[in-house]
mmCIF file of C-alpha atoms and ligand atoms in Angstrom:
data_model
loop_
_atom_site.group_PDB
_atom_site.id
_atom_site.type_symbol
_atom_site.label_atom_id
_atom_site.label_comp_id
_atom_site.label_asym_id
_atom_site.label_seq_id
_atom_site.Cartn_x
_atom_site.Cartn_y
_atom_site.Cartn_z
ATOM 1 C CA MET A 6 130.498 88.101 108.876
ATOM 2 C CA ILE A 7 128.061 85.198 109.139
ATOM 3 C CA ILE A 8 129.567 81.769 109.728
ATOM 4 C CA ASP A 9 127.157 79.405 108.021
ATOM 5 C CA LEU A 10 127.422 75.772 109.111
ATOM 6 C CA ARG A 11 123.856 74.775 108.218
ATOM 7 C CA SER A 12 124.931 72.817 105.144
ATOM 8 C CA ASP A 13 127.690 72.386 102.584
ATOM 9 C CA THR A 14 125.204 73.706 100.007
ATOM 10 C CA VAL A 15 125.730 77.330 101.117
ATOM 11 C CA THR A 16 129.083 77.865 99.365
ATOM 12 C CA GLN A 17 129.664 80.710 96.902
ATOM 13 C CA PRO A 18 131.633 80.003 93.706
ATOM 14 C CA THR A 19 135.262 81.141 93.991
ATOM 15 C CA THR A 20 136.840 83.623 91.571
ATOM 16 C CA GLU A 21 138.594 80.738 89.796
ATOM 17 C CA MET A 22 135.329 78.831 89.436
ATOM 18 C CA MET A 23 133.628 81.982 88.100
ATOM 19 C CA GLU A 24 136.469 82.308 85.558
ATOM 20 C CA ALA A 25 135.767 78.746 84.382
ATOM 21 C CA ILE A 26 132.047 79.551 84.145
ATOM 22 C CA MET A 27 132.739 82.715 82.106
ATOM 23 C CA GLN A 28 134.922 80.816 79.642
ATOM 24 C CA ALA A 29 132.442 77.974 79.054
ATOM 25 C CA LYS A 30 131.405 77.132 75.503
ATOM 26 C CA VAL A 31 127.687 76.445 75.574
ATOM 27 C CA GLY A 32 124.882 75.234 73.328
ATOM 28 C CA ASP A 33 121.350 73.889 73.634
ATOM 29 C CA ASP A 34 121.585 70.836 75.857
ATOM 30 C CA VAL A 35 118.082 69.605 74.996
ATOM 31 C CA TYR A 36 119.554 69.087 71.494
ATOM 32 C CA LYS A 37 122.675 67.629 73.197
ATOM 33 C CA GLU A 38 124.643 70.520 71.680
ATOM 34 C CA ASP A 39 126.231 71.929 74.814
ATOM 35 C CA GLU A 40 129.846 70.829 74.604
ATOM 36 C CA THR A 41 130.647 71.664 78.226
ATOM 37 C CA ILE A 42 127.712 69.579 79.476
ATOM 38 C CA ASN A 43 128.772 66.787 77.125
ATOM 39 C CA ALA A 44 132.344 66.956 78.448
ATOM 40 C CA LEU A 45 131.191 66.829 82.073
ATOM 41 C CA GLU A 46 128.843 63.907 81.435
ATOM 42 C CA GLU A 47 131.542 61.988 79.576
ATOM 43 C CA LYS A 48 134.089 62.619 82.299
ATOM 44 C CA ILE A 49 131.831 61.496 85.141
ATOM 45 C CA ALA A 50 130.551 58.447 83.227
ATOM 46 C CA GLN A 51 134.155 57.445 82.600
ATOM 47 C CA GLN A 52 135.150 57.949 86.231
ATOM 48 C CA PHE A 53 132.417 55.526 87.314
ATOM 49 C CA GLY A 54 133.062 53.120 84.435
ATOM 50 C CA LYS A 55 129.464 53.583 83.233
ATOM 51 C CA SER A 56 128.509 54.218 79.620
ATOM 52 C CA HIS A 57 126.395 57.306 80.295
ATOM 53 C CA ALA A 58 125.908 60.218 82.681
ATOM 54 C CA LEU A 59 123.220 62.892 82.719
ATOM 55 C CA PHE A 60 123.348 66.372 84.248
ATOM 56 C CA PHE A 61 120.491 67.446 86.551
ATOM 57 C CA PRO A 62 119.579 70.726 88.214
ATOM 58 C CA SER A 63 119.271 69.036 91.614
ATOM 59 C CA GLY A 64 120.088 65.859 93.483
ATOM 60 C CA THR A 65 116.424 65.441 94.255
ATOM 61 C CA MET A 66 115.560 65.345 90.550
ATOM 62 C CA ALA A 67 118.372 62.860 89.873
ATOM 63 C CA ASN A 68 117.144 60.551 92.659
ATOM 64 C CA GLN A 69 113.512 60.907 91.616
ATOM 65 C CA THR A 70 114.470 60.009 88.052
ATOM 66 C CA ALA A 71 116.368 56.959 89.294
ATOM 67 C CA ILE A 72 113.366 55.773 91.315
ATOM 68 C CA LYS A 73 111.145 56.177 88.245
ATOM 69 C CA LEU A 74 113.644 54.236 86.105
ATOM 70 C CA HIS A 75 113.658 51.230 88.406
ATOM 71 C CA THR A 76 109.975 50.978 89.377
ATOM 72 C CA ASN A 77 106.357 50.891 88.254
ATOM 73 C CA PRO A 78 103.467 52.491 90.197
ATOM 74 C CA GLY A 79 102.489 50.299 93.146
ATOM 75 C CA ASP A 80 106.004 48.931 93.617
ATOM 76 C CA GLN A 81 107.986 49.206 96.817
ATOM 77 C CA VAL A 82 111.461 50.635 97.404
ATOM 78 C CA ILE A 83 113.633 49.382 100.253
ATOM 79 C CA CYS A 84 115.556 52.162 102.007
ATOM 80 C CA ASP A 85 116.650 53.252 105.466
ATOM 81 C CA LYS A 86 114.291 55.175 107.772
ATOM 82 C CA TYR A 87 116.772 58.093 107.544
ATOM 83 C CA ALA A 88 116.854 58.072 103.708
ATOM 84 C CA HIS A 89 116.847 61.428 101.931
ATOM 85 C CA ILE A 90 114.429 60.034 99.306
ATOM 86 C CA TYR A 91 111.969 59.255 102.105
ATOM 87 C CA ASN A 92 112.471 62.253 104.424
ATOM 88 C CA TYR A 93 113.608 65.197 102.354
ATOM 89 C CA GLU A 94 112.291 64.954 98.809
ATOM 90 C CA GLY A 95 108.786 66.202 99.496
ATOM 91 C CA GLY A 96 107.157 62.785 99.152
ATOM 92 C CA GLY A 97 108.406 62.653 95.563
ATOM 93 C CA ALA A 98 108.726 58.860 95.519
ATOM 94 C CA SER A 99 104.939 58.566 95.787
ATOM 95 C CA PHE A 100 104.177 61.761 93.823
ATOM 96 C CA ASN A 101 106.386 61.001 90.817
ATOM 97 C CA SER A 102 106.616 57.215 90.776
ATOM 98 C CA GLY A 103 103.590 56.038 92.768
ATOM 99 C CA VAL A 104 105.758 53.813 94.946
ATOM 100 C CA SER A 105 105.888 53.209 98.686
ATOM 101 C CA CYS A 106 109.004 52.855 100.807
ATOM 102 C CA LYS A 107 109.731 49.889 103.057
ATOM 103 C CA LEU A 108 111.836 51.446 105.771
ATOM 104 C CA ILE A 109 114.687 49.548 107.346
ATOM 105 C CA ASP A 110 115.509 50.366 110.957
ATOM 106 C CA GLY A 111 119.209 50.772 110.301
ATOM 107 C CA HIS A 112 122.164 52.179 112.201
ATOM 108 C CA ARG A 113 123.129 55.776 111.308
ATOM 109 C CA GLY A 114 121.314 55.385 107.997
ATOM 110 C CA MET A 115 123.001 52.088 107.105
ATOM 111 C CA PHE A 116 121.775 48.487 107.178
ATOM 112 C CA THR A 117 122.843 44.928 106.354
ATOM 113 C CA ALA A 118 122.214 42.573 103.438
ATOM 114 C CA GLN A 119 120.303 40.350 105.884
ATOM 115 C CA GLN A 120 117.943 43.247 106.675
ATOM 116 C CA VAL A 121 117.370 43.762 102.942
ATOM 117 C CA LEU A 122 116.540 40.067 102.516
ATOM 118 C CA GLU A 123 113.991 40.295 105.313
ATOM 119 C CA ALA A 124 112.410 43.440 103.784
ATOM 120 C CA ILE A 125 111.752 41.916 100.352
ATOM 121 C CA ASN A 126 108.092 41.028 99.781
ATOM 122 C CA PRO A 127 107.615 37.574 98.254
ATOM 123 C CA PRO A 128 106.754 38.260 94.572
ATOM 124 C CA ASP A 129 104.197 35.443 94.431
ATOM 125 C CA PHE A 130 102.227 36.809 97.403
ATOM 126 C CA TYR A 131 99.891 39.154 95.545
ATOM 127 C CA HIS A 132 98.675 41.042 98.613
ATOM 128 C CA SER A 133 101.928 42.892 99.145
ATOM 129 C CA PRO A 134 103.535 45.546 96.946
ATOM 130 C CA LEU A 135 106.184 44.245 94.591
ATOM 131 C CA THR A 136 109.712 45.044 95.759
ATOM 132 C CA THR A 137 111.755 46.322 92.821
ATOM 133 C CA LEU A 138 114.467 48.654 94.127
ATOM 134 C CA VAL A 139 116.979 48.963 96.954
ATOM 135 C CA GLU A 140 118.302 52.462 97.629
ATOM 136 C CA ILE A 141 121.185 53.439 99.897
ATOM 137 C CA GLU A 142 122.947 56.693 100.725
ATOM 138 C CA ASN A 143 126.714 57.253 101.067
ATOM 139 C CA THR A 144 127.606 59.253 103.044
ATOM 140 C CA THR A 145 124.396 59.219 105.046
ATOM 141 C CA ASN A 146 123.000 62.697 105.661
ATOM 142 C CA LYS A 147 120.644 62.189 108.622
ATOM 143 C CA GLY A 148 123.070 59.470 109.779
ATOM 144 C CA GLY A 149 125.721 62.147 110.402
ATOM 145 C CA GLY A 150 127.987 61.716 107.376
ATOM 146 C CA ALA A 151 128.592 58.023 108.109
ATOM 147 C CA CYS A 152 130.336 55.905 105.451
ATOM 148 C CA TRP A 153 129.206 52.438 104.413
ATOM 149 C CA ASP A 154 131.384 49.341 104.662
ATOM 150 C CA PHE A 155 131.935 48.510 101.000
ATOM 151 C CA ASN A 156 131.804 44.762 101.700
ATOM 152 C CA GLU A 157 128.249 45.142 102.970
ATOM 153 C CA ILE A 158 127.375 47.036 99.785
ATOM 154 C CA LEU A 159 128.680 44.078 97.740
ATOM 155 C CA LYS A 160 126.564 41.690 99.814
ATOM 156 C CA ILE A 161 123.487 43.838 99.179
ATOM 157 C CA LYS A 162 124.323 43.885 95.479
ATOM 158 C CA GLN A 163 124.288 40.072 95.557
ATOM 159 C CA VAL A 164 120.848 40.109 97.192
ATOM 160 C CA CYS A 165 119.642 42.536 94.492
ATOM 161 C CA ASN A 166 121.001 40.274 91.755
ATOM 162 C CA ASP A 167 119.417 37.174 93.286
ATOM 163 C CA HIS A 168 116.017 38.880 93.549
ATOM 164 C CA LYS A 169 116.188 40.966 90.354
ATOM 165 C CA LEU A 170 116.033 44.260 92.225
ATOM 166 C CA GLY A 171 117.496 47.539 91.010
ATOM 167 C CA PHE A 172 120.249 49.040 93.168
ATOM 168 C CA HIS A 173 120.538 52.830 93.363
ATOM 169 C CA LEU A 174 123.069 54.905 95.293
ATOM 170 C CA ASP A 175 122.230 58.406 96.489
ATOM 171 C CA GLY A 176 125.807 59.654 96.388
ATOM 172 C CA ALA A 177 125.082 63.317 97.154
ATOM 173 C CA ARG A 178 128.253 63.203 99.284
ATOM 174 C CA LEU A 179 129.914 60.168 97.743
ATOM 175 C CA TRP A 180 133.203 62.042 97.222
ATOM 176 C CA ASN A 181 133.389 62.670 100.952
ATOM 177 C CA ALA A 182 133.139 58.908 101.503
ATOM 178 C CA LEU A 183 135.701 58.112 98.789
ATOM 179 C CA VAL A 184 138.222 60.527 100.275
ATOM 180 C CA ALA A 185 137.588 59.367 103.847
ATOM 181 C CA LYS A 186 137.783 55.645 103.040
ATOM 182 C CA ASN A 187 140.267 55.758 100.179
ATOM 183 C CA GLU A 188 137.792 54.160 97.777
ATOM 184 C CA THR A 189 137.266 54.701 94.036
ATOM 185 C CA THR A 190 134.445 55.788 91.755
ATOM 186 C CA LYS A 191 135.082 52.641 89.655
ATOM 187 C CA GLN A 192 134.282 50.222 92.465
ATOM 188 C CA TYR A 193 131.018 52.081 93.108
ATOM 189 C CA GLY A 194 130.193 52.111 89.398
ATOM 190 C CA GLU A 195 130.536 48.328 89.363
ATOM 191 C CA ALA A 196 128.348 47.836 92.425
ATOM 192 C CA PHE A 197 125.325 49.964 91.469
ATOM 193 C CA ASP A 198 122.910 50.176 88.534
ATOM 194 C CA THR A 199 122.540 53.940 88.989
ATOM 195 C CA ILE A 200 124.360 56.537 91.091
ATOM 196 C CA SER A 201 123.487 60.183 91.701
ATOM 197 C CA VAL A 202 126.226 62.597 92.792
ATOM 198 C CA CYS A 203 125.981 66.262 93.810
ATOM 199 C CA LEU A 204 128.343 68.949 92.568
ATOM 200 C CA SER A 205 126.678 71.564 94.764
ATOM 201 C CA LYS A 206 127.591 70.056 98.148
ATOM 202 C CA GLY A 207 131.203 69.516 99.198
ATOM 203 C CA LEU A 208 132.487 70.268 95.701
ATOM 204 C CA GLY A 209 131.317 73.861 95.986
ATOM 205 C CA CYS A 210 129.409 74.345 92.718
ATOM 206 C CA PRO A 211 126.394 76.656 92.633
ATOM 207 C CA ILE A 212 124.085 74.104 90.969
ATOM 208 C CA GLY A 213 124.203 70.583 89.653
ATOM 209 C CA SER A 214 123.948 66.841 90.106
ATOM 210 C CA VAL A 215 124.754 63.954 87.802
ATOM 211 C CA LEU A 216 123.149 60.519 87.398
ATOM 212 C CA VAL A 217 125.206 57.658 85.937
ATOM 213 C CA GLY A 218 124.039 54.328 84.519
ATOM 214 C CA ASP A 219 124.110 52.096 81.446
ATOM 215 C CA GLU A 220 123.029 53.245 78.002
ATOM 216 C CA GLN A 221 119.489 51.882 77.909
ATOM 217 C CA MET A 222 118.628 53.195 81.347
ATOM 218 C CA MET A 223 120.092 56.624 80.697
ATOM 219 C CA GLN A 224 118.261 57.004 77.389
ATOM 220 C CA HIS A 225 115.096 56.554 79.377
ATOM 221 C CA ALA A 226 116.419 58.960 82.020
ATOM 222 C CA ILE A 227 116.601 61.778 79.446
ATOM 223 C CA ARG A 228 112.873 61.385 78.836
ATOM 224 C CA ILE A 229 112.038 61.342 82.555
ATOM 225 C CA ARG A 230 114.228 64.386 83.190
ATOM 226 C CA LYS A 231 112.339 66.220 80.446
ATOM 227 C CA ILE A 232 108.982 65.251 81.966
ATOM 228 C CA LEU A 233 110.127 66.523 85.372
ATOM 229 C CA GLY A 234 111.097 69.843 83.780
ATOM 230 C CA GLY A 235 114.844 69.294 83.989
ATOM 231 C CA GLY A 236 115.711 69.621 80.297
ATOM 232 C CA MET A 237 117.921 72.722 80.321
ATOM 233 C CA ARG A 238 119.356 74.817 77.510
ATOM 234 C CA GLN A 239 122.760 76.584 77.840
ATOM 235 C CA ALA A 240 123.524 74.691 81.024
ATOM 236 C CA GLY A 241 127.221 74.447 80.166
ATOM 237 C CA PHE A 242 127.904 77.389 82.474
ATOM 238 C CA LEU A 243 126.925 75.082 85.327
ATOM 239 C CA ALA A 244 128.869 72.143 83.918
ATOM 240 C CA ALA A 245 131.980 74.343 83.682
ATOM 241 C CA ALA A 246 131.789 74.838 87.441
ATOM 242 C CA GLY A 247 131.461 71.058 87.800
ATOM 243 C CA LEU A 248 134.504 70.346 85.631
ATOM 244 C CA TYR A 249 136.496 72.896 87.639
ATOM 245 C CA ALA A 250 135.361 71.329 90.923
ATOM 246 C CA LEU A 251 136.261 67.766 89.872
ATOM 247 C CA GLU A 252 139.761 69.026 89.173
ATOM 248 C CA HIS A 253 140.303 71.221 92.240
ATOM 249 C CA ASN A 254 137.845 70.528 95.034
ATOM 250 C CA ILE A 255 137.956 66.786 95.755
ATOM 251 C CA ASP A 256 141.282 66.265 97.536
ATOM 252 C CA ARG A 257 140.626 69.253 99.774
ATOM 253 C CA LEU A 258 137.576 67.504 101.317
ATOM 254 C CA THR A 259 140.042 66.061 103.876
ATOM 255 C CA GLU A 260 140.321 69.621 105.194
ATOM 256 C CA ASP A 261 136.530 69.745 105.825
ATOM 257 C CA HIS A 262 136.737 66.344 107.533
ATOM 258 C CA LYS A 263 139.583 67.491 109.771
ATOM 259 C CA LYS A 264 137.676 70.602 110.847
ATOM 260 C CA ALA A 265 134.545 68.515 111.528
ATOM 261 C CA LYS A 266 136.559 66.205 113.802
ATOM 262 C CA GLU A 267 137.997 69.195 115.664
ATOM 263 C CA LEU A 268 134.509 70.618 116.142
ATOM 264 C CA GLY A 269 133.445 67.216 117.449
ATOM 265 C CA ILE A 270 136.230 67.186 120.026
ATOM 266 C CA ALA A 271 135.361 70.705 121.201
ATOM 267 C CA LEU A 272 131.667 69.752 121.437
ATOM 268 C CA SER A 273 132.463 66.569 123.377
ATOM 269 C CA ASN A 274 134.273 68.678 125.962
ATOM 270 C CA ALA A 275 131.590 71.367 126.129
ATOM 271 C CA SER A 276 129.330 71.726 129.160
ATOM 272 C CA PHE A 277 126.147 71.767 127.064
ATOM 273 C CA THR A 278 126.458 68.516 125.083
ATOM 274 C CA LYS A 279 124.949 65.183 125.981
ATOM 275 C CA LYS A 280 126.343 63.257 123.045
ATOM 276 C CA VAL A 281 128.306 63.790 119.846
ATOM 277 C CA GLU A 282 127.797 61.207 117.119
ATOM 278 C CA PRO A 283 130.906 59.620 115.586
ATOM 279 C CA ILE A 284 132.401 61.894 112.919
ATOM 280 C CA GLU A 285 133.686 60.314 109.711
ATOM 281 C CA THR A 286 133.327 63.100 107.161
ATOM 282 C CA ASN A 287 132.040 66.688 107.146
ATOM 283 C CA ILE A 288 128.829 66.346 109.174
ATOM 284 C CA VAL A 289 128.662 66.744 112.952
ATOM 285 C CA ILE A 290 125.477 65.754 114.765
ATOM 286 C CA PHE A 291 125.212 66.332 118.495
ATOM 287 C CA GLU A 292 122.628 66.349 121.235
ATOM 288 C CA LEU A 293 122.153 69.015 123.913
ATOM 289 C CA ASN A 294 121.884 68.209 127.602
ATOM 290 C CA LYS A 295 119.564 70.175 129.922
ATOM 291 C CA LYS A 296 121.754 73.304 130.069
ATOM 292 C CA TYR A 297 120.100 74.948 127.037
ATOM 293 C CA THR A 298 116.952 74.261 125.075
ATOM 294 C CA GLU A 299 117.423 73.937 121.335
ATOM 295 C CA ASN A 300 115.957 77.403 120.677
ATOM 296 C CA THR A 301 118.068 79.102 123.337
ATOM 297 C CA PHE A 302 121.182 77.443 122.011
ATOM 298 C CA LEU A 303 120.459 78.360 118.377
ATOM 299 C CA LYS A 304 119.818 81.957 119.522
ATOM 300 C CA LEU A 305 123.116 82.066 121.488
ATOM 301 C CA LEU A 306 124.956 80.974 118.356
ATOM 302 C CA SER A 307 123.117 83.316 116.016
ATOM 303 C CA ASP A 308 123.953 86.221 118.357
ATOM 304 C CA LYS A 309 127.576 85.303 117.593
ATOM 305 C CA ASN A 310 126.745 85.188 113.853
ATOM 306 C CA ILE A 311 126.973 81.387 113.688
ATOM 307 C CA LYS A 312 124.227 79.491 111.911
ATOM 308 C CA ILE A 313 123.548 75.773 112.432
ATOM 309 C CA ILE A 314 120.326 73.745 112.136
ATOM 310 C CA GLY A 315 118.133 71.527 114.282
ATOM 311 C CA MET A 316 117.446 68.012 112.990
ATOM 312 C CA GLY A 317 114.529 67.263 115.329
ATOM 313 C CA SER A 318 114.660 64.883 118.354
ATOM 314 C CA ASN A 319 116.895 67.422 120.141
ATOM 315 C CA LYS A 320 119.709 66.858 117.653
ATOM 316 C CA LEU A 321 121.667 69.671 116.037
ATOM 317 C CA ARG A 322 123.803 69.563 112.908
ATOM 318 C CA LEU A 323 126.907 71.363 111.672
ATOM 319 C CA VAL A 324 128.387 70.814 108.221
ATOM 320 C CA THR A 325 131.873 71.979 107.233
ATOM 321 C CA HIS A 326 132.576 73.130 103.676
ATOM 322 C CA LEU A 327 134.749 75.051 101.227
ATOM 323 C CA ASP A 328 133.784 78.491 102.552
ATOM 324 C CA TYR A 329 134.380 77.554 106.199
ATOM 325 C CA ASP A 330 137.959 78.753 106.503
ATOM 326 C CA ASP A 331 140.572 78.573 109.275
ATOM 327 C CA TYR A 332 139.616 81.975 110.662
ATOM 328 C CA GLN A 333 135.924 81.025 110.968
ATOM 329 C CA HIS A 334 136.949 77.680 112.460
ATOM 330 C CA PHE A 335 138.965 79.293 115.262
ATOM 331 C CA LYS A 336 136.073 81.648 115.985
ATOM 332 C CA VAL A 337 133.567 78.777 116.221
ATOM 333 C CA LEU A 338 135.880 76.708 118.447
ATOM 334 C CA ASP A 339 136.237 79.768 120.666
ATOM 335 C CA VAL A 340 132.474 80.200 120.950
ATOM 336 C CA ILE A 341 131.922 76.492 121.704
ATOM 337 C CA ASN A 342 134.514 76.674 124.466
ATOM 338 C CA SER A 343 132.887 79.789 125.944
ATOM 339 C CA LEU A 344 129.241 78.666 126.158
HETATM 340 C C1 LIG B 25 121.472 67.221 99.360
HETATM 341 C C2 LIG B 25 121.101 65.820 99.173
HETATM 342 C C3 LIG B 25 120.410 65.382 98.040
HETATM 343 C C4 LIG B 25 119.977 66.313 96.923
HETATM 344 O O1 LIG B 25 119.475 67.499 97.325
HETATM 345 P P1 LIG B 25 119.177 68.716 96.343
HETATM 346 O O2 LIG B 25 119.068 69.846 97.281
HETATM 347 O O3 LIG B 25 117.943 68.395 95.641
HETATM 348 O O4 LIG B 25 120.327 68.842 95.405
HETATM 349 C C5 LIG B 25 120.131 64.059 97.927
HETATM 350 N N1 LIG B 25 120.498 63.179 98.865
HETATM 351 C C6 LIG B 25 121.176 63.550 99.962
HETATM 352 C C7 LIG B 25 121.596 62.522 100.946
HETATM 353 C C8 LIG B 25 121.496 64.880 100.167
HETATM 354 O O5 LIG B 25 122.161 65.230 101.263
#
């Protein structure tokens, strides 16, 4: 048995989820005739208090669509230096939208409204790119699953309003933040113009992300999704998994968070760690001391059938998820204590 802690994207659909997929009523979603997709989009739009939601094959495509919605070529997007849209979407912001990113030197992927203010280019100074969008991530991926302070988000929203900037949330793991901080989809829906969420991370679906926003923006989003090749046909099989996950797999995220904290404690006590970053949700990032090099350490773990990944700068990452059960957890804790 392989214990895979590389990401929460590695989960397999459960028997119950497969049942839901098998039962799905489907149609051609490009004609908006897939009733399961329609039901999922309606449900998620309603949860966020937005008028519309749109299903996407990936979180990357949902984010890339959002960037395109809010910008024109030549514009600039303000985001953190750790942002997924900057680091992990293949340069899509420039490829698809022709925009550059102004990177904020934040803390664990998060920054302040004051830092946003300072990053905005003056619109009447024609030498600099026009700032049109602020993008944040909650939870932060490269920031180790950190959760934003919602009050700071509201302050940033004010800055965006004052300067007529779009405000997009990459909520790939937003449900982890909501569960950890006892927050609601509604309050996030009110704060942002657009939000992308992933069904294929902590929620355990095989495929799928959703973008929410107001009617005008989302009408445009359908066109952009089509251009990017994301107009799908009988996609209701995927939406059925999403509907199942919204019902059954949100509350249990606390279990992933608890296991992540326990891994963090074991790592803090281990002889090979220099530092473990604070753990708020399901991501654990830690640094090795001189005892093992990164490659030696990864090899030691893989010899025990445990997979984790390196994040660069000597940092390693573990992510807990639906398929990481109690038995695997005890085995991993055992291995950590033995190395
Ligand atoms: C996983 C992830 C995405 C989307 O990734 P896809 O693999 O394209 O679904 C977007 N943002 C963050 C922060 C992520 O962790």
